[in-house]
């Protein structure tokens, strides 16, 4: 990672969570991490951009920089995990703005709201922090489900039901714009990092994720990903493939798991429309179909969580997406 940073002129900082006394109240390391990043940003220039990474991330395509996501410019950038239902907590991008620092601290403070049962630490909490930030309807419904998680890790159904609630409320991945800042949630496989196993641990020097998450075996790093780690010499035979080949991996994955990817060619995030070229962009803030945001003047909500097993198994965003995509095709092009 350090030689990648040097190659592209990036700073690299390794934070262990003990740097700031204010963050030591968070006994769970994962919540403390976000507090640490928030405090770290305070000492940086305004709009300084930080890519925050888990320790099990390896650079698979080091010739490419992070320019695409830096230029995107949102205060907070997150992404949907590939074959899990959640928003990913471990890797994200933040700008040094009051909006982003506040977002990170509100996330950290969910440590004090953790339910007694399994809630996946900060990965469970991030779903609610995003809902709260973009002010969509349904927050109280999903929050009550979160606070009432009592089952252990041997019964994950209640946890996934809670995550389903948040997906129904948030809808498809979107670039949200609020009066005080912006938050973008990227569709699966469209961020600079993705779980490497789902791309056959292959990467392209042209398109797709640059980094692979979930690479915990050091031997894999030194034998599969790199010929010479000291010199940052990537193992091109082992990892690098053409843009077409990696696009084909991604499209095949999407076809194999329709519960995570909307089917068809009529929506901007439908894999047949964009996955092969890794061009499934987030919806714009006002783009339809759009979830309802809380209307402070009326004080009423229309969010209803449908108790439907088939809907709970789908995680690309919103039970209304399919019908809306057919009715509003012209809005997507």
mmCIF file of C-alpha atoms in Angstrom:
data_model
loop_
_atom_site.group_PDB
_atom_site.id
_atom_site.type_symbol
_atom_site.label_atom_id
_atom_site.label_comp_id
_atom_site.label_asym_id
_atom_site.label_seq_id
_atom_site.Cartn_x
_atom_site.Cartn_y
_atom_site.Cartn_z
ATOM 1 C CA UNK A 1 0.000 0.000 0.000
ATOM 2 C CA UNK A 2 2.845 2.398 0.798
ATOM 3 C CA UNK A 3 4.495 1.992 -2.591
ATOM 4 C CA UNK A 4 1.105 2.564 -4.241
ATOM 5 C CA UNK A 5 0.765 5.828 -2.314
ATOM 6 C CA UNK A 6 4.304 6.861 -3.290
ATOM 7 C CA UNK A 7 3.654 6.010 -6.937
ATOM 8 C CA UNK A 8 0.633 8.318 -7.116
ATOM 9 C CA UNK A 9 1.861 11.042 -4.786
ATOM 10 C CA UNK A 10 -0.595 10.240 -1.992
ATOM 11 C CA UNK A 11 0.066 10.589 1.716
ATOM 12 C CA UNK A 12 -0.247 7.373 3.706
ATOM 13 C CA UNK A 13 -1.090 7.245 7.385
ATOM 14 C CA UNK A 14 -1.500 4.109 9.499
ATOM 15 C CA UNK A 15 -3.844 4.833 12.409
ATOM 16 C CA UNK A 16 -4.315 2.330 15.225
ATOM 17 C CA UNK A 17 -7.146 3.983 17.142
ATOM 18 C CA UNK A 18 -5.078 5.190 20.106
ATOM 19 C CA UNK A 19 -4.191 8.604 18.680
ATOM 20 C CA UNK A 20 -7.034 10.675 20.176
ATOM 21 C CA UNK A 21 -8.223 10.590 23.786
ATOM 22 C CA UNK A 22 -11.747 11.608 22.783
ATOM 23 C CA UNK A 23 -12.093 8.354 20.842
ATOM 24 C CA UNK A 24 -11.083 6.008 23.663
ATOM 25 C CA UNK A 25 -14.673 5.950 24.941
ATOM 26 C CA UNK A 26 -15.456 3.614 22.033
ATOM 27 C CA UNK A 27 -14.325 0.199 23.268
ATOM 28 C CA UNK A 28 -15.249 -1.441 19.981
ATOM 29 C CA UNK A 29 -12.317 -0.799 17.602
ATOM 30 C CA UNK A 30 -14.557 -0.499 14.549
ATOM 31 C CA UNK A 31 -16.563 2.376 16.011
ATOM 32 C CA UNK A 32 -13.390 3.979 17.339
ATOM 33 C CA UNK A 33 -11.958 3.886 13.816
ATOM 34 C CA UNK A 34 -14.508 6.411 12.530
ATOM 35 C CA UNK A 35 -13.955 8.732 15.478
ATOM 36 C CA UNK A 36 -10.208 8.531 14.808
ATOM 37 C CA UNK A 37 -10.664 9.439 11.138
ATOM 38 C CA UNK A 38 -12.912 12.370 12.071
ATOM 39 C CA UNK A 39 -10.305 13.758 14.476
ATOM 40 C CA UNK A 40 -7.488 13.082 12.019
ATOM 41 C CA UNK A 41 -9.256 15.215 9.400
ATOM 42 C CA UNK A 42 -9.454 18.196 11.733
ATOM 43 C CA UNK A 43 -5.710 18.766 11.345
ATOM 44 C CA UNK A 44 -5.853 18.637 7.553
ATOM 45 C CA UNK A 45 -6.664 21.406 5.048
ATOM 46 C CA UNK A 46 -10.282 22.003 4.121
ATOM 47 C CA UNK A 47 -11.552 19.512 1.508
ATOM 48 C CA UNK A 48 -8.570 17.218 2.021
ATOM 49 C CA UNK A 49 -9.706 13.819 0.689
ATOM 50 C CA UNK A 50 -8.998 10.588 2.557
ATOM 51 C CA UNK A 51 -9.499 7.057 1.300
ATOM 52 C CA UNK A 52 -10.045 4.949 4.419
ATOM 53 C CA UNK A 53 -9.126 1.274 4.138
ATOM 54 C CA UNK A 54 -9.412 -1.920 6.146
ATOM 55 C CA UNK A 55 -6.221 -3.813 6.926
ATOM 56 C CA UNK A 56 -7.142 -6.676 4.584
ATOM 57 C CA UNK A 57 -7.111 -4.604 1.388
ATOM 58 C CA UNK A 58 -4.534 -5.169 -1.347
ATOM 59 C CA UNK A 59 -3.918 -2.991 -4.399
ATOM 60 C CA UNK A 60 -4.642 -5.209 -7.403
ATOM 61 C CA UNK A 61 -4.182 -2.637 -10.198
ATOM 62 C CA UNK A 62 -1.504 -0.238 -8.929
ATOM 63 C CA UNK A 63 -1.082 1.565 -12.250
ATOM 64 C CA UNK A 64 -4.439 3.305 -11.689
ATOM 65 C CA UNK A 65 -5.067 6.117 -9.233
ATOM 66 C CA UNK A 66 -8.185 7.135 -7.326
ATOM 67 C CA UNK A 67 -8.913 10.148 -9.525
ATOM 68 C CA UNK A 68 -12.410 9.063 -10.582
ATOM 69 C CA UNK A 69 -13.694 8.991 -7.015
ATOM 70 C CA UNK A 70 -11.740 12.033 -5.847
ATOM 71 C CA UNK A 71 -13.208 14.050 -8.732
ATOM 72 C CA UNK A 72 -16.703 12.840 -7.829
ATOM 73 C CA UNK A 73 -16.383 15.195 -4.908
ATOM 74 C CA UNK A 74 -19.035 13.997 -2.448
ATOM 75 C CA UNK A 75 -18.274 14.672 1.214
ATOM 76 C CA UNK A 76 -18.874 10.988 2.027
ATOM 77 C CA UNK A 77 -18.612 8.087 -0.419
ATOM 78 C CA UNK A 78 -19.698 4.543 0.478
ATOM 79 C CA UNK A 79 -20.592 1.448 -1.525
ATOM 80 C CA UNK A 80 -22.860 -1.562 -1.484
ATOM 81 C CA UNK A 81 -21.105 -4.834 -0.718
ATOM 82 C CA UNK A 82 -21.036 -7.322 -3.533
ATOM 83 C CA UNK A 83 -22.835 -10.466 -2.377
ATOM 84 C CA UNK A 84 -23.956 -9.263 1.014
ATOM 85 C CA UNK A 85 -26.979 -7.065 1.643
ATOM 86 C CA UNK A 86 -25.208 -4.289 3.549
ATOM 87 C CA UNK A 87 -23.550 -1.002 2.796
ATOM 88 C CA UNK A 88 -19.835 -1.645 3.320
ATOM 89 C CA UNK A 89 -18.321 -0.135 6.474
ATOM 90 C CA UNK A 90 -14.606 -0.850 6.112
ATOM 91 C CA UNK A 91 -13.583 1.155 3.044
ATOM 92 C CA UNK A 92 -14.832 4.614 2.190
ATOM 93 C CA UNK A 93 -13.783 8.077 1.033
ATOM 94 C CA UNK A 94 -14.353 11.306 2.952
ATOM 95 C CA UNK A 95 -13.508 14.970 2.410
ATOM 96 C CA UNK A 96 -12.467 17.213 5.256
ATOM 97 C CA UNK A 97 -15.724 19.092 5.669
ATOM 98 C CA UNK A 98 -17.916 19.670 8.733
ATOM 99 C CA UNK A 99 -20.539 17.432 7.101
ATOM 100 C CA UNK A 100 -18.145 14.477 6.751
ATOM 101 C CA UNK A 101 -16.595 14.865 10.214
ATOM 102 C CA UNK A 102 -20.049 15.024 11.789
ATOM 103 C CA UNK A 103 -21.151 11.969 9.798
ATOM 104 C CA UNK A 104 -18.192 9.978 11.135
ATOM 105 C CA UNK A 105 -18.854 11.000 14.732
ATOM 106 C CA UNK A 106 -22.545 10.115 14.510
ATOM 107 C CA UNK A 107 -21.473 6.739 13.165
ATOM 108 C CA UNK A 108 -19.025 6.254 16.024
ATOM 109 C CA UNK A 109 -21.693 7.202 18.560
ATOM 110 C CA UNK A 110 -23.839 4.267 17.487
ATOM 111 C CA UNK A 111 -21.486 2.326 19.741
ATOM 112 C CA UNK A 112 -23.650 3.616 22.595
ATOM 113 C CA UNK A 113 -26.838 2.425 20.850
ATOM 114 C CA UNK A 114 -25.825 -1.145 20.048
ATOM 115 C CA UNK A 115 -28.584 -3.686 20.660
ATOM 116 C CA UNK A 116 -28.015 -6.754 22.864
ATOM 117 C CA UNK A 117 -28.014 -9.211 19.950
ATOM 118 C CA UNK A 118 -25.875 -9.542 16.852
ATOM 119 C CA UNK A 119 -25.775 -6.252 14.941
ATOM 120 C CA UNK A 120 -22.531 -6.565 12.961
ATOM 121 C CA UNK A 121 -20.833 -3.744 14.879
ATOM 122 C CA UNK A 122 -20.289 -0.633 12.726
ATOM 123 C CA UNK A 123 -21.462 -2.469 9.608
ATOM 124 C CA UNK A 124 -24.957 -2.759 11.037
ATOM 125 C CA UNK A 125 -24.950 0.828 12.264
ATOM 126 C CA UNK A 126 -23.892 2.439 8.963
ATOM 127 C CA UNK A 127 -27.241 1.604 7.384
ATOM 128 C CA UNK A 128 -29.026 3.810 9.939
ATOM 129 C CA UNK A 129 -26.430 6.587 9.809
ATOM 130 C CA UNK A 130 -27.004 6.890 6.053
ATOM 131 C CA UNK A 131 -30.794 6.883 6.507
ATOM 132 C CA UNK A 132 -30.522 9.551 9.170
ATOM 133 C CA UNK A 133 -28.193 11.667 7.031
ATOM 134 C CA UNK A 134 -30.300 11.676 3.875
ATOM 135 C CA UNK A 135 -33.510 11.961 5.924
ATOM 136 C CA UNK A 136 -35.562 9.278 4.205
ATOM 137 C CA UNK A 137 -38.844 8.037 5.581
ATOM 138 C CA UNK A 138 -38.768 4.817 7.562
ATOM 139 C CA UNK A 139 -35.926 5.636 9.936
ATOM 140 C CA UNK A 140 -37.912 4.983 13.111
ATOM 141 C CA UNK A 141 -39.241 1.673 11.756
ATOM 142 C CA UNK A 142 -35.736 0.438 10.917
ATOM 143 C CA UNK A 143 -34.213 1.893 14.087
ATOM 144 C CA UNK A 144 -36.745 0.032 16.237
ATOM 145 C CA UNK A 145 -35.827 -3.206 14.452
ATOM 146 C CA UNK A 146 -32.139 -2.479 15.114
ATOM 147 C CA UNK A 147 -32.627 -1.742 18.803
ATOM 148 C CA UNK A 148 -34.698 -4.914 19.189
ATOM 149 C CA UNK A 149 -32.024 -7.241 17.804
ATOM 150 C CA UNK A 150 -31.633 -9.898 20.496
ATOM 151 C CA UNK A 151 -30.640 -13.037 18.555
ATOM 152 C CA UNK A 152 -27.055 -14.238 18.540
ATOM 153 C CA UNK A 153 -24.758 -14.922 15.611
ATOM 154 C CA UNK A 154 -26.328 -18.371 15.228
ATOM 155 C CA UNK A 155 -29.580 -16.743 14.007
ATOM 156 C CA UNK A 156 -28.954 -13.923 11.518
ATOM 157 C CA UNK A 157 -32.508 -13.705 10.181
ATOM 158 C CA UNK A 158 -33.528 -10.765 12.418
ATOM 159 C CA UNK A 159 -30.383 -8.883 11.434
ATOM 160 C CA UNK A 160 -30.991 -9.348 7.711
ATOM 161 C CA UNK A 161 -34.645 -8.375 8.151
ATOM 162 C CA UNK A 162 -33.419 -5.122 9.703
ATOM 163 C CA UNK A 163 -30.977 -4.552 6.819
ATOM 164 C CA UNK A 164 -33.836 -5.211 4.378
ATOM 165 C CA UNK A 165 -35.810 -2.442 6.064
ATOM 166 C CA UNK A 166 -33.000 0.034 5.453
ATOM 167 C CA UNK A 167 -32.669 -1.040 1.806
ATOM 168 C CA UNK A 168 -36.371 -0.550 1.208
ATOM 169 C CA UNK A 169 -36.168 2.931 2.707
ATOM 170 C CA UNK A 170 -33.017 4.057 0.868
ATOM 171 C CA UNK A 171 -33.713 2.628 -2.567
ATOM 172 C CA UNK A 172 -31.041 2.156 -5.262
ATOM 173 C CA UNK A 173 -27.539 3.591 -4.896
ATOM 174 C CA UNK A 174 -27.662 7.365 -5.273
ATOM 175 C CA UNK A 175 -25.626 10.578 -5.097
ATOM 176 C CA UNK A 176 -27.540 12.435 -2.384
ATOM 177 C CA UNK A 177 -27.246 16.207 -2.023
ATOM 178 C CA UNK A 178 -28.350 17.956 1.155
ATOM 179 C CA UNK A 179 -28.201 21.645 2.041
ATOM 180 C CA UNK A 180 -25.114 21.099 4.214
ATOM 181 C CA UNK A 181 -23.241 18.400 2.297
ATOM 182 C CA UNK A 182 -23.372 15.373 0.028
ATOM 183 C CA UNK A 183 -23.268 11.597 0.358
ATOM 184 C CA UNK A 184 -22.870 9.084 -2.466
ATOM 185 C CA UNK A 185 -23.629 5.398 -2.220
ATOM 186 C CA UNK A 186 -22.021 3.537 -5.144
ATOM 187 C CA UNK A 187 -23.599 0.463 -6.763
ATOM 188 C CA UNK A 188 -21.952 -2.918 -6.374
ATOM 189 C CA UNK A 189 -18.517 -3.253 -8.034
ATOM 190 C CA UNK A 190 -18.363 0.456 -8.947
ATOM 191 C CA UNK A 191 -16.182 1.760 -6.092
ATOM 192 C CA UNK A 192 -12.397 1.668 -5.983
ATOM 193 C CA UNK A 193 -12.561 -1.370 -3.683
ATOM 194 C CA UNK A 194 -14.534 -4.616 -3.887
ATOM 195 C CA UNK A 195 -14.338 -8.063 -2.311
ATOM 196 C CA UNK A 196 -11.645 -9.698 -4.414
ATOM 197 C CA UNK A 197 -13.075 -13.192 -4.265
ATOM 198 C CA UNK A 198 -16.114 -12.145 -6.305
ATOM 199 C CA UNK A 199 -13.917 -10.949 -9.174
ATOM 200 C CA UNK A 200 -11.879 -14.156 -9.140
ATOM 201 C CA UNK A 201 -9.092 -12.013 -7.627
ATOM 202 C CA UNK A 202 -8.565 -10.391 -11.016
ATOM 203 C CA UNK A 203 -8.316 -6.702 -11.913
ATOM 204 C CA UNK A 204 -7.973 -4.487 -14.954
ATOM 205 C CA UNK A 205 -5.572 -1.619 -15.608
ATOM 206 C CA UNK A 206 -8.430 0.212 -17.349
ATOM 207 C CA UNK A 207 -11.721 -0.248 -15.469
ATOM 208 C CA UNK A 208 -13.340 -1.641 -12.343
ATOM 209 C CA UNK A 209 -12.161 -1.797 -8.737
ATOM 210 C CA UNK A 210 -8.497 -1.006 -8.114
ATOM 211 C CA UNK A 211 -8.268 -2.680 -4.711
ATOM 212 C CA UNK A 212 -9.426 -6.037 -3.398
ATOM 213 C CA UNK A 213 -10.890 -6.347 0.074
ATOM 214 C CA UNK A 214 -10.857 -9.539 2.141
ATOM 215 C CA UNK A 215 -7.305 -10.665 1.286
ATOM 216 C CA UNK A 216 -6.186 -11.860 4.698
ATOM 217 C CA UNK A 217 -3.486 -14.354 3.722
ATOM 218 C CA UNK A 218 -0.029 -12.750 3.437
ATOM 219 C CA UNK A 219 1.095 -15.586 1.189
ATOM 220 C CA UNK A 220 -1.611 -14.664 -1.271
ATOM 221 C CA UNK A 221 -0.337 -11.090 -1.394
ATOM 222 C CA UNK A 222 3.285 -12.044 -2.030
ATOM 223 C CA UNK A 223 2.626 -15.017 -4.308
ATOM 224 C CA UNK A 224 -0.569 -14.183 -6.218
ATOM 225 C CA UNK A 225 -0.802 -10.409 -6.331
ATOM 226 C CA UNK A 226 2.870 -9.411 -6.499
ATOM 227 C CA UNK A 227 6.055 -10.728 -8.051
ATOM 228 C CA UNK A 228 8.178 -8.443 -5.865
ATOM 229 C CA UNK A 229 6.389 -6.695 -3.040
ATOM 230 C CA UNK A 230 9.401 -4.607 -2.085
ATOM 231 C CA UNK A 231 9.536 -3.140 -5.595
ATOM 232 C CA UNK A 232 5.742 -2.998 -5.975
ATOM 233 C CA UNK A 233 5.988 -5.263 -9.011
ATOM 234 C CA UNK A 234 2.526 -6.675 -9.618
ATOM 235 C CA UNK A 235 2.068 -10.260 -10.798
ATOM 236 C CA UNK A 236 0.461 -9.430 -14.117
ATOM 237 C CA UNK A 237 0.047 -13.076 -15.081
ATOM 238 C CA UNK A 238 -1.727 -13.906 -11.841
ATOM 239 C CA UNK A 239 -3.957 -10.867 -11.373
ATOM 240 C CA UNK A 240 -4.169 -8.510 -14.342
ATOM 241 C CA UNK A 241 -6.696 -9.232 -17.072
ATOM 242 C CA UNK A 242 -8.123 -7.185 -19.935
ATOM 243 C CA UNK A 243 -11.009 -4.806 -19.333
ATOM 244 C CA UNK A 244 -13.237 -7.152 -21.345
ATOM 245 C CA UNK A 245 -12.282 -10.176 -19.267
ATOM 246 C CA UNK A 246 -12.893 -8.470 -15.910
ATOM 247 C CA UNK A 247 -16.127 -6.976 -17.252
ATOM 248 C CA UNK A 248 -17.233 -10.461 -18.247
ATOM 249 C CA UNK A 249 -16.492 -11.752 -14.727
ATOM 250 C CA UNK A 250 -18.613 -8.963 -13.267
ATOM 251 C CA UNK A 251 -21.517 -9.420 -15.673
ATOM 252 C CA UNK A 252 -21.559 -13.179 -15.123
ATOM 253 C CA UNK A 253 -21.621 -12.597 -11.371
ATOM 254 C CA UNK A 254 -24.569 -10.223 -11.722
ATOM 255 C CA UNK A 255 -26.490 -12.713 -13.859
ATOM 256 C CA UNK A 256 -25.804 -15.462 -11.315
ATOM 257 C CA UNK A 257 -27.129 -13.447 -8.360
ATOM 258 C CA UNK A 258 -30.245 -11.505 -9.408
ATOM 259 C CA UNK A 259 -31.107 -11.003 -5.747
ATOM 260 C CA UNK A 260 -28.257 -8.465 -5.609
ATOM 261 C CA UNK A 261 -28.547 -6.865 -9.058
ATOM 262 C CA UNK A 262 -31.665 -5.545 -10.852
ATOM 263 C CA UNK A 263 -32.360 -7.498 -14.016
ATOM 264 C CA UNK A 264 -32.964 -6.118 -17.498
ATOM 265 C CA UNK A 265 -31.565 -3.338 -19.671
ATOM 266 C CA UNK A 266 -34.041 -0.559 -18.992
ATOM 267 C CA UNK A 267 -32.527 0.977 -15.868
ATOM 268 C CA UNK A 268 -29.203 2.760 -15.470
ATOM 269 C CA UNK A 269 -28.036 0.288 -12.840
ATOM 270 C CA UNK A 270 -29.194 -2.866 -14.602
ATOM 271 C CA UNK A 271 -26.084 -5.000 -15.262
ATOM 272 C CA UNK A 272 -26.938 -5.698 -18.899
ATOM 273 C CA UNK A 273 -26.886 -1.959 -19.464
ATOM 274 C CA UNK A 274 -23.624 -1.081 -17.690
ATOM 275 C CA UNK A 275 -21.829 -3.839 -15.763
ATOM 276 C CA UNK A 276 -19.577 -5.048 -18.595
ATOM 277 C CA UNK A 277 -17.976 -1.598 -18.780
ATOM 278 C CA UNK A 278 -18.221 -0.818 -15.038
ATOM 279 C CA UNK A 279 -20.387 2.198 -15.802
ATOM 280 C CA UNK A 280 -23.316 1.583 -13.419
ATOM 281 C CA UNK A 281 -23.312 5.055 -11.918
ATOM 282 C CA UNK A 282 -25.216 6.179 -8.814
ATOM 283 C CA UNK A 283 -28.564 7.778 -9.551
ATOM 284 C CA UNK A 284 -28.595 11.561 -9.367
ATOM 285 C CA UNK A 285 -30.165 13.159 -6.315
ATOM 286 C CA UNK A 286 -33.484 13.956 -8.001
ATOM 287 C CA UNK A 287 -33.579 10.960 -10.354
ATOM 288 C CA UNK A 288 -36.576 8.667 -10.277
ATOM 289 C CA UNK A 289 -37.496 6.306 -8.733
ATOM 290 C CA UNK A 290 -36.691 8.267 -5.576
ATOM 291 C CA UNK A 291 -37.456 7.409 -1.941
ATOM 292 C CA UNK A 292 -39.561 9.833 0.028
ATOM 293 C CA UNK A 293 -37.757 12.111 2.431
ATOM 294 C CA UNK A 294 -39.279 13.227 5.698
ATOM 295 C CA UNK A 295 -41.508 16.250 5.214
ATOM 296 C CA UNK A 296 -40.941 18.393 8.271
ATOM 297 C CA UNK A 297 -43.984 20.556 7.529
ATOM 298 C CA UNK A 298 -46.470 17.693 7.499
ATOM 299 C CA UNK A 299 -44.819 15.464 10.057
ATOM 300 C CA UNK A 300 -46.356 12.397 8.436
ATOM 301 C CA UNK A 301 -44.697 9.399 6.811
ATOM 302 C CA UNK A 302 -46.006 6.934 4.243
ATOM 303 C CA UNK A 303 -43.226 4.346 4.592
ATOM 304 C CA UNK A 304 -44.620 0.827 4.929
ATOM 305 C CA UNK A 305 -42.304 -2.178 5.276
ATOM 306 C CA UNK A 306 -43.844 -5.098 3.408
ATOM 307 C CA UNK A 307 -43.448 -8.489 5.078
ATOM 308 C CA UNK A 308 -42.572 -10.432 1.958
ATOM 309 C CA UNK A 309 -39.946 -13.200 1.900
ATOM 310 C CA UNK A 310 -39.045 -12.648 -1.760
ATOM 311 C CA UNK A 311 -38.527 -8.928 -1.210
ATOM 312 C CA UNK A 312 -36.305 -9.608 1.804
ATOM 313 C CA UNK A 313 -34.021 -11.721 -0.369
ATOM 314 C CA UNK A 314 -33.400 -8.870 -2.827
ATOM 315 C CA UNK A 315 -30.845 -6.256 -1.956
ATOM 316 C CA UNK A 316 -30.442 -3.942 -4.920
ATOM 317 C CA UNK A 317 -32.627 -1.422 -3.367
ATOM 318 C CA UNK A 318 -36.357 -1.048 -3.420
ATOM 319 C CA UNK A 319 -39.442 -3.159 -4.011
ATOM 320 C CA UNK A 320 -40.838 -0.400 -6.238
ATOM 321 C CA UNK A 321 -37.749 -0.337 -8.472
ATOM 322 C CA UNK A 322 -38.944 -2.930 -11.001
ATOM 323 C CA UNK A 323 -42.350 -1.406 -11.644
ATOM 324 C CA UNK A 324 -40.955 2.114 -11.616
ATOM 325 C CA UNK A 325 -38.250 1.132 -14.083
ATOM 326 C CA UNK A 326 -40.902 0.011 -16.561
ATOM 327 C CA UNK A 327 -43.021 3.114 -16.059
ATOM 328 C CA UNK A 328 -40.193 5.606 -16.123
ATOM 329 C CA UNK A 329 -37.764 4.298 -18.725
ATOM 330 C CA UNK A 330 -37.406 7.692 -20.323
ATOM 331 C CA UNK A 331 -36.190 9.154 -17.062
ATOM 332 C CA UNK A 332 -33.100 6.978 -17.108
ATOM 333 C CA UNK A 333 -31.709 8.021 -20.493
#
